[in-house]
Short mmCIF file of C-alpha atoms and ligand atoms in Angstrom, two decimals:
data_model
loop_
_atom_site.label_atom_id
_atom_site.label_comp_id
_atom_site.label_asym_id
_atom_site.label_seq_id
_atom_site.Cartn_x
_atom_site.Cartn_y
_atom_site.Cartn_z
CA MET A 185 26.83 -49.01 63.23
CA LYS A 186 27.27 -46.44 65.39
CA LYS A 187 25.42 -46.46 68.79
CA LEU A 188 22.87 -43.95 70.71
CA ASN A 189 23.53 -43.76 74.41
CA ALA A 190 20.19 -45.66 75.88
CA PRO A 191 17.92 -43.26 77.97
CA LEU A 192 18.89 -40.34 75.08
CA SER A 193 17.98 -42.60 72.37
CA LEU A 194 14.27 -43.39 73.97
CA ILE A 195 13.88 -40.00 74.13
CA LEU A 196 15.04 -38.90 70.58
CA LEU A 197 12.41 -41.60 69.33
CA SER A 198 9.71 -40.30 71.01
CA ILE A 199 10.12 -37.02 69.37
CA LEU A 200 11.11 -38.69 66.05
CA LEU A 201 7.89 -40.43 65.77
CA SER A 202 5.85 -37.49 66.76
CA ALA A 203 7.17 -35.41 64.12
CA CYS A 204 5.52 -35.33 60.27
CA ASN A 205 7.10 -36.40 56.76
CA GLY A 206 6.87 -33.44 55.24
CA LYS A 207 7.74 -29.25 56.29
CA GLN A 208 10.27 -28.54 58.62
CA PRO A 209 10.64 -27.75 62.67
CA ALA A 210 11.72 -24.53 62.86
CA PRO A 211 15.95 -23.82 62.71
CA ALA A 212 17.95 -25.18 65.68
CA MET A 213 21.65 -23.17 64.13
CA PRO A 214 23.10 -20.79 65.90
CA PRO A 215 23.76 -17.63 63.81
CA THR A 216 26.25 -16.66 61.59
CA PRO A 217 29.29 -16.09 61.63
CA PRO A 218 29.32 -18.19 64.56
CA THR A 219 31.18 -15.99 67.02
CA ALA A 220 31.84 -18.85 69.79
CA GLY A 221 33.81 -21.75 69.67
CA TYR A 222 36.23 -20.75 67.09
CA ASP A 223 38.69 -19.76 68.96
CA ASP A 224 39.26 -22.81 70.97
CA PRO A 225 42.58 -24.88 70.82
CA HIS A 226 42.38 -28.02 67.92
CA ARG A 227 39.57 -25.47 66.46
CA PRO A 228 40.75 -26.05 62.39
CA GLN A 229 41.07 -22.10 61.42
CA PHE A 230 40.40 -22.47 57.20
CA HIS A 231 38.81 -26.02 57.15
CA PHE A 232 34.62 -26.02 57.95
CA SER A 233 33.23 -27.22 60.52
CA PRO A 234 30.24 -27.12 63.12
CA ALA A 235 30.10 -24.77 65.48
CA THR A 236 28.51 -26.95 67.72
CA GLY A 237 27.79 -30.17 67.60
CA TRP A 238 28.71 -33.68 65.87
CA MET A 239 29.38 -33.92 62.15
CA ASN A 240 30.44 -36.77 59.67
CA ASP A 241 29.80 -36.58 55.87
CA PRO A 242 29.67 -34.30 53.34
CA ASN A 243 26.05 -34.63 51.70
CA GLY A 244 24.02 -33.16 48.91
CA MET A 245 27.18 -30.77 47.35
CA VAL A 246 25.70 -28.63 44.73
CA PHE A 247 26.14 -25.47 43.15
CA TYR A 248 23.67 -23.38 41.78
CA GLU A 249 23.31 -19.21 41.42
CA GLY A 250 27.01 -18.84 42.70
CA GLU A 251 27.08 -20.90 45.70
CA TYR A 252 28.51 -23.88 46.66
CA HIS A 253 26.13 -26.14 48.53
CA LEU A 254 28.08 -28.25 51.29
CA PHE A 255 24.79 -30.05 53.72
CA TYR A 256 26.33 -32.73 55.70
CA GLN A 257 25.55 -35.14 58.79
CA PHE A 258 24.76 -33.94 61.64
CA TYR A 259 23.95 -34.19 65.34
CA PRO A 260 23.07 -30.74 67.15
CA ASP A 261 22.61 -32.25 70.54
CA SER A 262 25.92 -33.88 71.39
CA THR A 263 29.56 -34.47 70.09
CA VAL A 264 28.96 -38.18 69.21
CA TRP A 265 26.73 -39.89 66.55
CA GLY A 266 23.01 -39.31 67.05
CA PRO A 267 19.81 -39.15 65.17
CA MET A 268 21.19 -38.14 61.88
CA HIS A 269 20.10 -34.33 60.19
CA TRP A 270 20.85 -32.43 56.67
CA ALA A 271 22.80 -29.48 57.91
CA HIS A 272 23.64 -26.99 55.66
CA ALA A 273 25.91 -24.49 54.80
CA VAL A 274 26.86 -22.26 51.93
CA SER A 275 30.04 -20.67 50.21
CA LYS A 276 30.65 -18.71 47.15
CA ASP A 277 33.81 -19.81 46.80
CA MET A 278 34.08 -23.01 48.79
CA VAL A 279 36.86 -21.40 52.08
CA ARG A 280 34.42 -19.40 53.57
CA TRP A 281 31.60 -20.27 54.63
CA GLU A 282 28.44 -19.35 55.85
CA HIS A 283 26.26 -21.21 58.62
CA LEU A 284 21.95 -21.72 57.05
CA PRO A 285 19.67 -23.39 59.43
CA VAL A 286 19.27 -27.29 59.37
CA ALA A 287 17.90 -28.28 56.05
CA LEU A 288 16.66 -31.72 56.73
CA TYR A 289 15.09 -33.20 60.35
CA PRO A 290 14.52 -37.32 60.91
CA ASP A 291 10.93 -38.03 61.13
CA SER A 292 8.69 -40.84 61.32
CA LEU A 293 10.40 -42.31 57.99
CA GLY A 294 14.05 -42.38 59.79
CA TYR A 295 17.58 -40.67 60.26
CA ILE A 296 17.91 -38.52 57.73
CA PHE A 297 21.75 -40.69 55.92
CA SER A 298 24.19 -39.39 53.35
CA GLY A 299 23.39 -38.79 50.08
CA SER A 300 23.51 -36.23 47.49
CA ALA A 301 21.51 -33.21 45.48
CA VAL A 302 20.96 -32.11 42.53
CA VAL A 303 20.03 -28.98 39.72
CA ASP A 304 16.92 -30.49 37.94
CA TRP A 305 17.34 -28.01 35.25
CA ASN A 306 15.00 -29.74 32.70
CA ASN A 307 11.66 -30.04 35.84
CA THR A 308 12.07 -33.79 35.31
CA SER A 309 10.86 -34.26 38.44
CA GLY A 310 8.11 -31.61 38.33
CA PHE A 311 8.60 -29.53 40.98
CA ALA A 312 9.88 -26.31 39.20
CA LYS A 313 8.03 -23.36 40.71
CA ASP A 314 7.98 -19.90 39.05
CA GLY A 315 10.02 -21.16 35.91
CA LYS A 316 12.78 -21.70 38.05
CA PRO A 317 14.80 -25.27 38.48
CA PRO A 318 14.09 -27.08 41.51
CA LEU A 319 17.11 -28.42 43.87
CA VAL A 320 16.94 -32.13 44.65
CA ALA A 321 18.00 -33.62 47.44
CA ILE A 322 18.72 -37.50 47.31
CA TYR A 323 18.69 -39.56 50.58
CA THR A 324 18.84 -42.40 52.97
CA TYR A 325 15.90 -42.65 55.21
CA HIS A 326 17.68 -45.30 58.38
CA ASP A 327 14.54 -46.00 60.28
CA MET A 328 15.96 -47.00 63.97
CA ALA A 329 12.91 -48.28 65.52
CA GLY A 330 13.43 -51.18 62.47
CA GLU A 331 16.53 -51.65 63.39
CA LYS A 332 15.81 -51.77 66.69
CA ALA A 333 12.89 -54.95 66.37
CA GLY A 334 15.72 -56.25 64.11
CA ARG A 335 13.87 -55.87 60.66
CA LYS A 336 16.52 -55.71 57.86
CA ASN A 337 14.78 -53.47 55.31
CA TYR A 338 15.43 -50.34 57.71
CA GLN A 339 17.22 -48.93 54.87
CA SER A 340 14.95 -46.72 51.89
CA GLN A 341 15.65 -43.98 49.63
CA ALA A 342 14.04 -40.57 49.63
CA ILE A 343 14.20 -37.13 48.10
CA ALA A 344 13.18 -33.97 49.00
CA TYR A 345 13.22 -30.63 46.78
CA SER A 346 13.65 -27.21 47.68
CA ASN A 347 12.22 -23.83 45.12
CA ASP A 348 14.81 -21.29 47.14
CA ARG A 349 18.17 -22.40 46.62
CA GLY A 350 18.03 -24.49 48.97
CA ARG A 351 16.54 -22.63 51.91
CA SER A 352 13.97 -24.54 52.84
CA TRP A 353 12.94 -28.32 51.74
CA THR A 354 9.82 -29.89 51.37
CA LYS A 355 10.12 -34.15 51.59
CA TYR A 356 8.33 -36.06 48.93
CA ALA A 357 5.03 -36.65 49.08
CA GLY A 358 5.17 -40.04 47.67
CA ASN A 359 8.74 -41.14 49.38
CA PRO A 360 10.25 -43.71 49.25
CA VAL A 361 11.12 -43.60 46.49
CA ILE A 362 13.09 -46.98 46.30
CA PRO A 363 11.75 -48.75 49.28
CA ASN A 364 13.69 -51.60 50.52
CA THR A 365 12.12 -54.70 48.74
CA HIS A 366 14.86 -57.45 49.34
CA ASN A 367 15.75 -56.58 53.13
CA LEU A 368 19.29 -55.43 52.43
CA PRO A 369 20.13 -53.97 55.43
CA ASP A 370 23.32 -51.74 54.56
CA ILE A 371 21.49 -50.29 51.25
CA ARG A 372 22.33 -46.74 50.87
CA ASP A 373 24.13 -43.27 50.15
CA PRO A 374 22.89 -42.95 46.73
CA LYS A 375 24.59 -39.87 44.70
CA VAL A 376 22.68 -39.18 41.51
CA ILE A 377 23.93 -37.75 38.10
CA TRP A 378 22.42 -36.61 34.80
CA HIS A 379 23.56 -38.71 31.91
CA GLU A 380 23.01 -36.88 29.01
CA ASP A 381 23.49 -39.70 26.87
CA SER A 382 21.38 -41.58 28.05
CA LYS A 383 18.88 -39.30 29.08
CA GLN A 384 17.84 -40.33 32.59
CA TRP A 385 19.26 -39.35 36.25
CA VAL A 386 21.91 -42.49 36.96
CA MET A 387 22.51 -43.38 41.10
CA ALA A 388 25.13 -44.81 42.35
CA LEU A 389 23.85 -46.71 45.45
CA ALA A 390 26.55 -48.66 48.27
CA VAL A 391 24.84 -52.54 49.09
CA ARG A 392 27.22 -53.61 51.73
CA ASP A 393 29.79 -56.09 49.54
CA HIS A 394 29.15 -54.26 45.55
CA LEU A 395 27.34 -51.04 44.07
CA GLN A 396 24.00 -51.06 42.37
CA ILE A 397 23.32 -48.44 39.58
CA TRP A 398 19.86 -47.42 39.46
CA GLY A 399 18.11 -44.94 36.39
CA SER A 400 14.93 -43.01 36.68
CA LYS A 401 13.73 -40.34 34.92
CA ASP A 402 11.42 -38.45 36.40
CA LEU A 403 14.33 -38.42 40.33
CA LYS A 404 10.68 -40.61 41.25
CA THR A 405 10.73 -43.79 39.96
CA TRP A 406 13.80 -45.82 39.71
CA GLU A 407 14.74 -48.90 38.23
CA HIS A 408 17.78 -50.84 38.76
CA LEU A 409 19.82 -51.04 36.30
CA SER A 410 22.90 -53.38 37.19
CA ASP A 411 25.41 -54.25 39.91
CA PHE A 412 29.83 -53.95 40.24
CA GLY A 413 32.08 -55.16 42.48
CA LYS A 414 31.48 -58.49 44.38
CA GLU A 415 34.53 -59.41 42.93
CA GLN A 416 36.73 -56.15 42.67
CA GLY A 417 38.31 -53.77 44.98
CA THR A 418 38.45 -54.52 48.56
CA HIS A 419 35.71 -56.10 50.57
CA LYS A 420 37.17 -55.75 54.64
CA GLY A 421 34.40 -53.62 55.58
CA VAL A 422 30.93 -51.62 54.18
CA TRP A 423 31.11 -49.91 50.87
CA GLU A 424 29.57 -47.07 51.96
CA CYS A 425 29.50 -43.41 49.62
CA PRO A 426 29.79 -44.30 46.38
CA ASP A 427 30.45 -41.61 43.16
CA LEU A 428 30.38 -42.49 39.58
CA PHE A 429 31.47 -39.93 36.86
CA PRO A 430 32.71 -39.13 33.78
CA MET A 431 37.04 -37.53 33.11
CA SER A 432 38.58 -36.41 30.20
CA VAL A 433 42.27 -37.56 30.12
CA GLU A 434 44.10 -37.03 27.31
CA GLY A 435 41.13 -36.53 24.66
CA THR A 436 39.17 -39.60 25.89
CA SER A 437 36.23 -39.93 28.64
CA LYS A 438 37.01 -42.37 31.29
CA TRP A 439 34.50 -42.95 34.74
CA VAL A 440 35.61 -42.97 38.00
CA LEU A 441 34.10 -44.80 40.93
CA LEU A 442 34.34 -43.29 44.25
CA GLN A 443 33.73 -45.84 46.51
CA ASN A 444 34.58 -45.49 49.92
CA ILE A 445 34.83 -48.28 52.52
CA ASN A 446 34.59 -48.77 56.75
CA PRO A 447 36.58 -50.34 58.38
CA GLY A 448 39.11 -52.03 55.72
CA GLY A 449 41.23 -48.30 54.67
CA PRO A 450 44.27 -47.69 53.41
CA THR A 451 45.67 -46.93 57.62
CA GLY A 452 42.91 -49.07 59.16
CA GLY A 453 39.21 -47.58 59.79
CA SER A 454 38.11 -45.48 57.06
CA GLY A 455 38.90 -45.47 53.32
CA THR A 456 38.18 -43.76 49.75
CA GLN A 457 39.17 -46.65 47.35
CA TYR A 458 38.52 -46.09 43.71
CA PHE A 459 38.22 -47.47 39.88
CA VAL A 460 38.75 -46.22 36.88
CA GLY A 461 36.09 -47.57 34.06
CA HIS A 462 33.56 -47.27 31.21
CA PHE A 463 30.00 -46.55 31.85
CA ASP A 464 27.46 -47.45 28.98
CA GLY A 465 23.90 -45.80 30.65
CA LYS A 466 23.74 -49.18 32.35
CA ASN A 467 26.85 -51.05 33.17
CA PHE A 468 30.15 -49.98 34.83
CA THR A 469 33.45 -51.37 33.57
CA LEU A 470 36.50 -51.96 34.80
CA ASP A 471 39.44 -49.85 31.75
CA PRO A 472 41.92 -52.29 31.60
CA ASP A 473 44.39 -49.98 32.30
CA PHE A 474 43.19 -49.77 35.95
CA ALA A 475 45.47 -52.10 37.55
CA PRO A 476 45.00 -52.42 41.21
CA SER A 477 47.78 -50.65 43.29
CA VAL A 478 51.96 -50.50 43.40
CA ARG A 479 52.02 -52.38 46.34
CA ASN A 480 49.69 -54.91 44.72
CA GLU A 481 46.70 -54.32 47.21
CA LYS A 482 43.49 -55.53 46.04
CA ALA A 483 42.28 -51.19 46.66
CA VAL A 484 43.49 -48.41 44.50
CA TRP A 485 42.93 -45.36 47.37
CA LEU A 486 42.08 -41.61 46.77
CA ASP A 487 43.84 -40.53 50.30
CA HIS A 488 47.09 -42.80 52.13
CA GLY A 489 45.97 -40.73 54.97
CA SER A 490 44.19 -41.87 57.75
CA ASP A 491 41.53 -39.11 57.74
CA ASN A 492 39.80 -38.69 54.26
CA TYR A 493 36.52 -40.55 54.11
CA ALA A 494 33.13 -40.21 53.20
CA GLY A 495 34.07 -37.55 49.79
CA VAL A 496 32.44 -37.78 47.14
CA THR A 497 32.08 -34.49 44.37
CA TRP A 498 30.03 -31.47 43.48
CA SER A 499 27.20 -31.46 40.93
CA ASP A 500 26.39 -29.30 38.71
CA ILE A 501 29.81 -26.95 38.22
CA PRO A 502 29.47 -25.22 35.42
CA LYS A 503 30.97 -26.35 32.10
CA SER A 504 33.08 -23.13 31.97
CA ASP A 505 34.68 -23.89 35.13
CA GLY A 506 34.58 -27.74 34.21
CA ARG A 507 36.81 -29.19 37.83
CA ARG A 508 35.35 -32.41 39.14
CA LEU A 509 35.33 -31.05 42.88
CA PHE A 510 36.00 -32.91 45.79
CA LEU A 511 35.22 -32.83 49.28
CA GLY A 512 36.02 -35.41 52.57
CA TRP A 513 35.57 -35.57 55.79
CA MET A 514 38.48 -35.05 57.64
CA SER A 515 38.14 -38.15 60.68
CA ASN A 516 37.76 -41.69 61.23
CA TRP A 517 35.20 -44.05 61.73
CA ASN A 518 38.22 -45.38 64.12
CA TYR A 519 38.36 -43.01 66.79
CA ALA A 520 36.06 -39.65 65.40
CA THR A 521 33.59 -39.61 68.39
CA VAL A 522 36.26 -39.86 70.79
CA VAL A 523 39.01 -36.96 69.24
CA PRO A 524 39.08 -34.74 71.96
CA THR A 525 36.89 -31.47 70.39
CA LYS A 526 34.32 -30.53 73.54
CA LEU A 527 32.20 -28.49 71.87
CA TRP A 528 32.18 -29.74 68.12
CA ARG A 529 33.60 -33.46 66.32
CA SER A 530 35.27 -33.12 63.13
CA ALA A 531 36.08 -30.89 59.79
CA MET A 532 35.93 -31.30 56.15
CA THR A 533 39.04 -31.84 54.49
CA LEU A 534 40.20 -28.36 51.95
CA PRO A 535 38.37 -28.82 48.60
CA ARG A 536 40.07 -30.66 46.31
CA SER A 537 40.24 -30.11 41.69
CA LEU A 538 40.02 -34.38 40.92
CA GLU A 539 42.33 -34.88 37.82
CA LEU A 540 42.81 -38.39 35.77
CA LYS A 541 45.64 -38.95 34.99
CA GLN A 542 48.00 -41.95 32.83
CA THR A 543 50.76 -42.64 35.07
CA PRO A 544 53.25 -45.31 34.32
CA ALA A 545 51.16 -47.61 37.02
CA GLY A 546 47.95 -47.02 34.85
CA TYR A 547 44.98 -44.49 35.31
CA ARG A 548 45.59 -42.92 38.55
CA VAL A 549 42.91 -39.70 40.20
CA PHE A 550 45.30 -36.72 41.39
CA SER A 551 43.84 -34.49 43.55
CA LEU A 552 44.80 -31.32 43.97
CA PRO A 553 44.30 -28.34 46.38
CA ALA A 554 41.36 -26.18 45.05
CA LYS A 555 43.10 -22.25 43.58
CA GLU A 556 40.37 -20.37 45.70
CA LEU A 557 42.84 -21.75 48.30
CA GLU A 558 45.53 -19.27 47.30
CA THR A 559 43.76 -16.44 48.67
CA LEU A 560 44.49 -17.46 52.10
CA ARG A 561 47.75 -16.83 51.48
CA ALA A 562 48.66 -13.77 54.06
CA GLN A 563 52.60 -13.49 54.48
CA THR A 564 55.29 -15.29 52.18
CA PHE A 565 58.49 -16.37 52.75
CA ASN A 566 60.43 -17.27 50.30
CA LEU A 567 63.95 -20.01 50.89
CA GLU A 568 66.92 -19.12 48.58
CA LYS A 569 67.75 -22.50 46.07
CA THR A 570 70.02 -23.80 48.37
CA ALA A 571 71.61 -28.19 49.36
CA LEU A 572 70.75 -29.70 52.00
CA GLU A 573 71.94 -32.31 54.08
CA GLY A 574 71.11 -32.61 57.68
CA SER A 575 68.57 -30.17 59.08
CA LEU A 576 67.85 -26.52 59.07
CA ASP A 577 65.83 -24.52 61.09
CA LEU A 578 63.83 -22.07 59.63
CA THR A 579 61.70 -20.76 62.72
CA ASP A 580 63.35 -17.37 63.15
CA LYS A 581 63.07 -16.71 59.46
CA LEU A 582 60.14 -17.29 58.97
CA GLY A 583 58.54 -14.77 60.74
CA PHE A 584 55.52 -16.69 61.30
CA SER A 585 54.16 -19.92 63.31
CA PRO A 586 53.85 -22.78 60.95
CA THR A 587 50.17 -23.68 62.54
CA LEU A 588 48.81 -21.86 60.23
CA SER A 589 50.62 -22.35 57.30
CA GLU A 590 51.04 -23.54 53.25
CA ILE A 591 54.22 -25.16 52.32
CA GLU A 592 55.72 -25.63 48.80
CA LEU A 593 58.79 -27.86 48.22
CA GLU A 594 60.80 -28.97 45.45
CA VAL A 595 63.80 -30.69 45.77
CA GLU A 596 66.13 -32.87 43.28
CA LEU A 597 67.00 -36.53 45.21
CA PRO A 598 70.38 -37.41 45.21
CA GLU A 599 71.28 -40.70 42.83
CA ASN A 600 70.89 -43.32 44.75
CA ALA A 601 68.69 -41.25 47.28
CA SER A 602 67.81 -42.61 50.77
CA GLY A 603 66.49 -41.79 53.86
CA GLU A 604 64.39 -39.29 54.13
CA PHE A 605 64.00 -35.57 52.97
CA GLY A 606 60.96 -33.99 54.87
CA ILE A 607 59.38 -30.94 57.22
CA GLU A 608 59.21 -31.21 61.30
CA VAL A 609 57.25 -28.94 63.34
CA SER A 610 57.35 -29.06 66.59
CA ASN A 611 56.26 -27.80 70.21
CA SER A 612 58.33 -26.67 73.73
CA LYS A 613 56.40 -30.12 75.10
CA ASN A 614 58.80 -32.20 72.76
CA GLU A 615 55.48 -33.42 70.55
CA ARG A 616 56.36 -33.47 66.65
CA TYR A 617 54.78 -33.95 63.75
CA ARG A 618 56.90 -35.55 60.82
CA VAL A 619 56.02 -35.66 57.10
CA GLY A 620 57.83 -36.20 53.83
CA TYR A 621 59.27 -38.57 51.48
CA ASP A 622 61.33 -41.99 52.44
CA ALA A 623 63.62 -42.78 49.69
CA SER A 624 64.47 -45.96 51.25
CA LYS A 625 60.68 -47.06 50.96
CA LYS A 626 60.36 -44.82 48.02
CA ALA A 627 56.93 -43.60 49.65
CA PHE A 628 55.67 -40.26 51.40
CA PHE A 629 55.14 -40.29 54.83
CA SER A 630 53.33 -38.96 57.55
CA ASP A 631 54.67 -39.61 61.31
CA ARG A 632 51.87 -38.46 63.68
CA GLU A 633 53.12 -40.85 66.16
CA GLN A 634 54.37 -38.00 68.21
CA ALA A 635 52.50 -35.35 67.50
CA GLY A 636 50.38 -34.96 70.55
CA ASP A 637 47.08 -36.44 72.58
CA ALA A 638 46.39 -39.90 71.29
CA SER A 639 44.70 -40.85 74.96
CA PHE A 640 41.42 -41.06 73.40
CA SER A 641 42.10 -44.05 70.93
CA LYS A 642 44.27 -47.06 70.84
CA LYS A 643 43.53 -47.21 67.22
CA PHE A 644 44.60 -43.71 66.61
CA ARG A 645 48.19 -44.23 66.84
CA THR A 646 48.86 -47.52 64.34
CA GLY A 647 52.67 -46.54 62.94
CA ILE A 648 53.75 -44.03 60.62
CA HIS A 649 51.71 -43.75 57.53
CA TYR A 650 53.31 -44.89 53.91
CA ALA A 651 52.10 -44.00 50.59
CA PRO A 652 54.25 -45.61 47.52
CA ARG A 653 55.39 -43.19 45.49
CA PHE A 654 54.36 -44.53 41.50
CA VAL A 655 55.82 -41.20 39.85
CA GLU A 656 59.68 -41.26 38.50
CA GLY A 657 61.95 -38.93 38.69
CA LYS A 658 64.64 -37.15 41.27
CA THR A 659 62.49 -33.91 41.50
CA LEU A 660 60.45 -34.31 44.02
CA ARG A 661 57.39 -31.98 44.86
CA LEU A 662 55.86 -31.24 48.21
CA GLN A 663 52.46 -28.81 49.04
CA LEU A 664 51.11 -29.16 52.48
CA PHE A 665 48.72 -27.44 54.70
CA LEU A 666 48.91 -26.79 58.58
CA ASP A 667 45.86 -26.15 60.15
CA ALA A 668 45.76 -26.32 64.12
CA ALA A 669 45.25 -30.13 64.31
CA SER A 670 45.70 -31.55 60.48
CA VAL A 671 47.86 -31.76 58.26
CA GLU A 672 47.22 -32.39 53.98
CA LEU A 673 50.10 -33.77 52.01
CA PHE A 674 49.85 -33.03 48.11
CA GLY A 675 53.10 -34.78 46.62
CA ASP A 676 54.31 -35.62 43.25
CA ASN A 677 51.74 -32.35 41.94
CA GLY A 678 48.44 -34.21 43.45
CA ALA A 679 49.74 -38.20 42.92
CA VAL A 680 48.99 -38.87 46.63
CA VAL A 681 47.60 -37.42 49.02
CA MET A 682 47.62 -38.30 52.90
CA THR A 683 45.75 -36.19 54.91
CA ASP A 684 46.50 -36.88 58.79
CA ILE A 685 44.44 -35.33 61.29
CA PHE A 686 46.57 -34.59 64.97
CA PHE A 687 46.27 -33.10 68.98
CA PRO A 688 49.05 -31.15 70.26
CA GLN A 689 48.69 -29.74 73.62
CA GLU A 690 50.53 -26.49 72.35
CA ASP A 691 50.22 -24.96 68.50
CA PHE A 692 53.07 -26.35 66.85
CA ASN A 693 55.39 -23.36 67.08
CA ARG A 694 59.07 -24.60 65.18
CA LEU A 695 59.62 -26.12 61.42
CA LYS A 696 62.90 -27.40 59.67
CA ILE A 697 63.22 -28.98 56.73
CA PHE A 698 65.75 -32.26 57.25
CA SER A 699 67.41 -34.42 54.32
CA GLU A 700 69.03 -37.53 56.26
CA GLY A 701 70.00 -39.78 53.37
CA GLY A 702 72.18 -37.64 51.41
CA LYS A 703 72.68 -34.15 49.78
CA VAL A 704 69.09 -32.63 48.00
CA GLN A 705 69.20 -29.71 46.17
CA ILE A 706 66.07 -27.20 46.57
CA ASN A 707 65.23 -25.90 43.76
CA LYS A 708 61.85 -23.68 45.61
CA GLY A 709 60.10 -23.30 49.50
CA SER A 710 57.76 -20.91 49.59
CA PHE A 711 55.86 -20.92 52.60
CA TYR A 712 52.59 -18.71 53.68
CA LYS A 713 50.82 -17.88 56.73
CA LEU A 714 47.04 -18.35 56.12
CA ARG A 715 44.18 -16.40 57.33
CA SER A 716 41.79 -17.86 59.69
CA ILE A 717 38.41 -18.39 57.15
CA TRP A 718 36.24 -17.44 60.74
CA ARG A 719 37.45 -13.99 61.64
C1 FRU B 139 29.50 -42.73 56.21
C2 FRU B 139 28.22 -43.02 57.13
C3 FRU B 139 26.80 -43.78 56.17
C4 FRU B 139 25.65 -43.13 56.41
C5 FRU B 139 26.46 -42.27 57.48
C6 FRU B 139 25.42 -41.87 59.15
O1 FRU B 139 30.16 -42.27 57.01
O2 FRU B 139 27.93 -44.72 57.62
O3 FRU B 139 26.84 -44.83 55.29
O4 FRU B 139 25.16 -42.84 55.25
O5 FRU B 139 27.96 -42.30 57.28
O6 FRU B 139 25.97 -40.91 59.38
#
């Protein structure tokens, strides 16, 4: 668990103990749109980040009346983790965000840890007002004083509701709705969905090394239904932030469980494993056609980079849209509190649409950048069809810096391909970032080993990141999003994803593509300059 500075923690504790469990104090967020600090070096320009302060997990993601809500773990008074609040932002497209006042403040029951939010369409909770359904947030209380006193039951589950489109929140007087009666020190991050078949709310709750599933008719009274995962998946860290939801594949319905784990992720530290199976209103069981990864690891990972954690999906996306939309925290507990930014710490990933597909490796979750991101494209450069062996510098042809860009490449690999094909961006400080496909390893790679400052943590540079390719074929597709301090690679139409952050001393302003293991045929090369969302 993350630590507070001792003197600060005492001051904050006394503030917390004096706060009441109910109405919220006055907002403490800067006005919208944020003006200061959005030009800082390393400030993500088309990813969500808080104007100031510390941020971790996305919370309470729910769509209601044309707005995507994003709440998130937030500590306004510092750029390291501390007493957790739920901060709040809204968007009409998941791309451009408006900061709103903090939604939930810590109180006498504890810090406000991660959780979810739903629209209670049928007013099962009785919180509706003026005939309009309430938004209900379900979150974990973390009682820091209890933890310090050596108690084990310091985490419990609670709810709050809003009758004004999430603008103000009232904590339920009967909290906690799930007290910690079994003294389980890590029991948190409730993710709730409405399960139509069993006509109940279903909660996925992480408990150290497994998942608990709970059911409720009214969001207030909960029954423990079943457990999953003690024998499945990887257990090299604590299970946190689960998400259980249905997905259709080739006309049939399956269930997917995203299960975040820290440490023990694919590159060390934080990571998101997932499972594909069935849910009958009580138990989640694995599908026989869901096998562990092609590398014979115990886990199948949603993302093979270092920096996509605590990701979950939006609730209440209209049926007419039908997408399963995802957002993660673009950092890693291995170094999140020490990355070299001054005003704020960390950003969210790009919004992604998850799809379930049958592949030679069994059922796999694919991630695709949300189509709304296309509205960021400001300028295009299309490369003519060309054969490439060696390298091709495109800096001058592009006419814009690759620092804020999206790239789509489709290439035919030669028979018996070997060596690396990919993209390199670099700057005048001899810093460079390389990404692509290594045919000899049959894996995508993301190499930030020389991509700038790594002095802040020994755990940042841990070698090139690899993601095994499990889709067969000579045609290779890469889609890349490069922001000031991050890259997201979507390989093979979203079969493989790698998200990595980096901190160059100067923007990457040169770009080349390379093929070092034979001649590749480039069928498509589109390069887009992207707009900032903050200007
Ligand atoms: C995951 C996590 C959650 C917890 C929150 C606290 O990053 O540790 O399990 O609720 O962060 O900020």
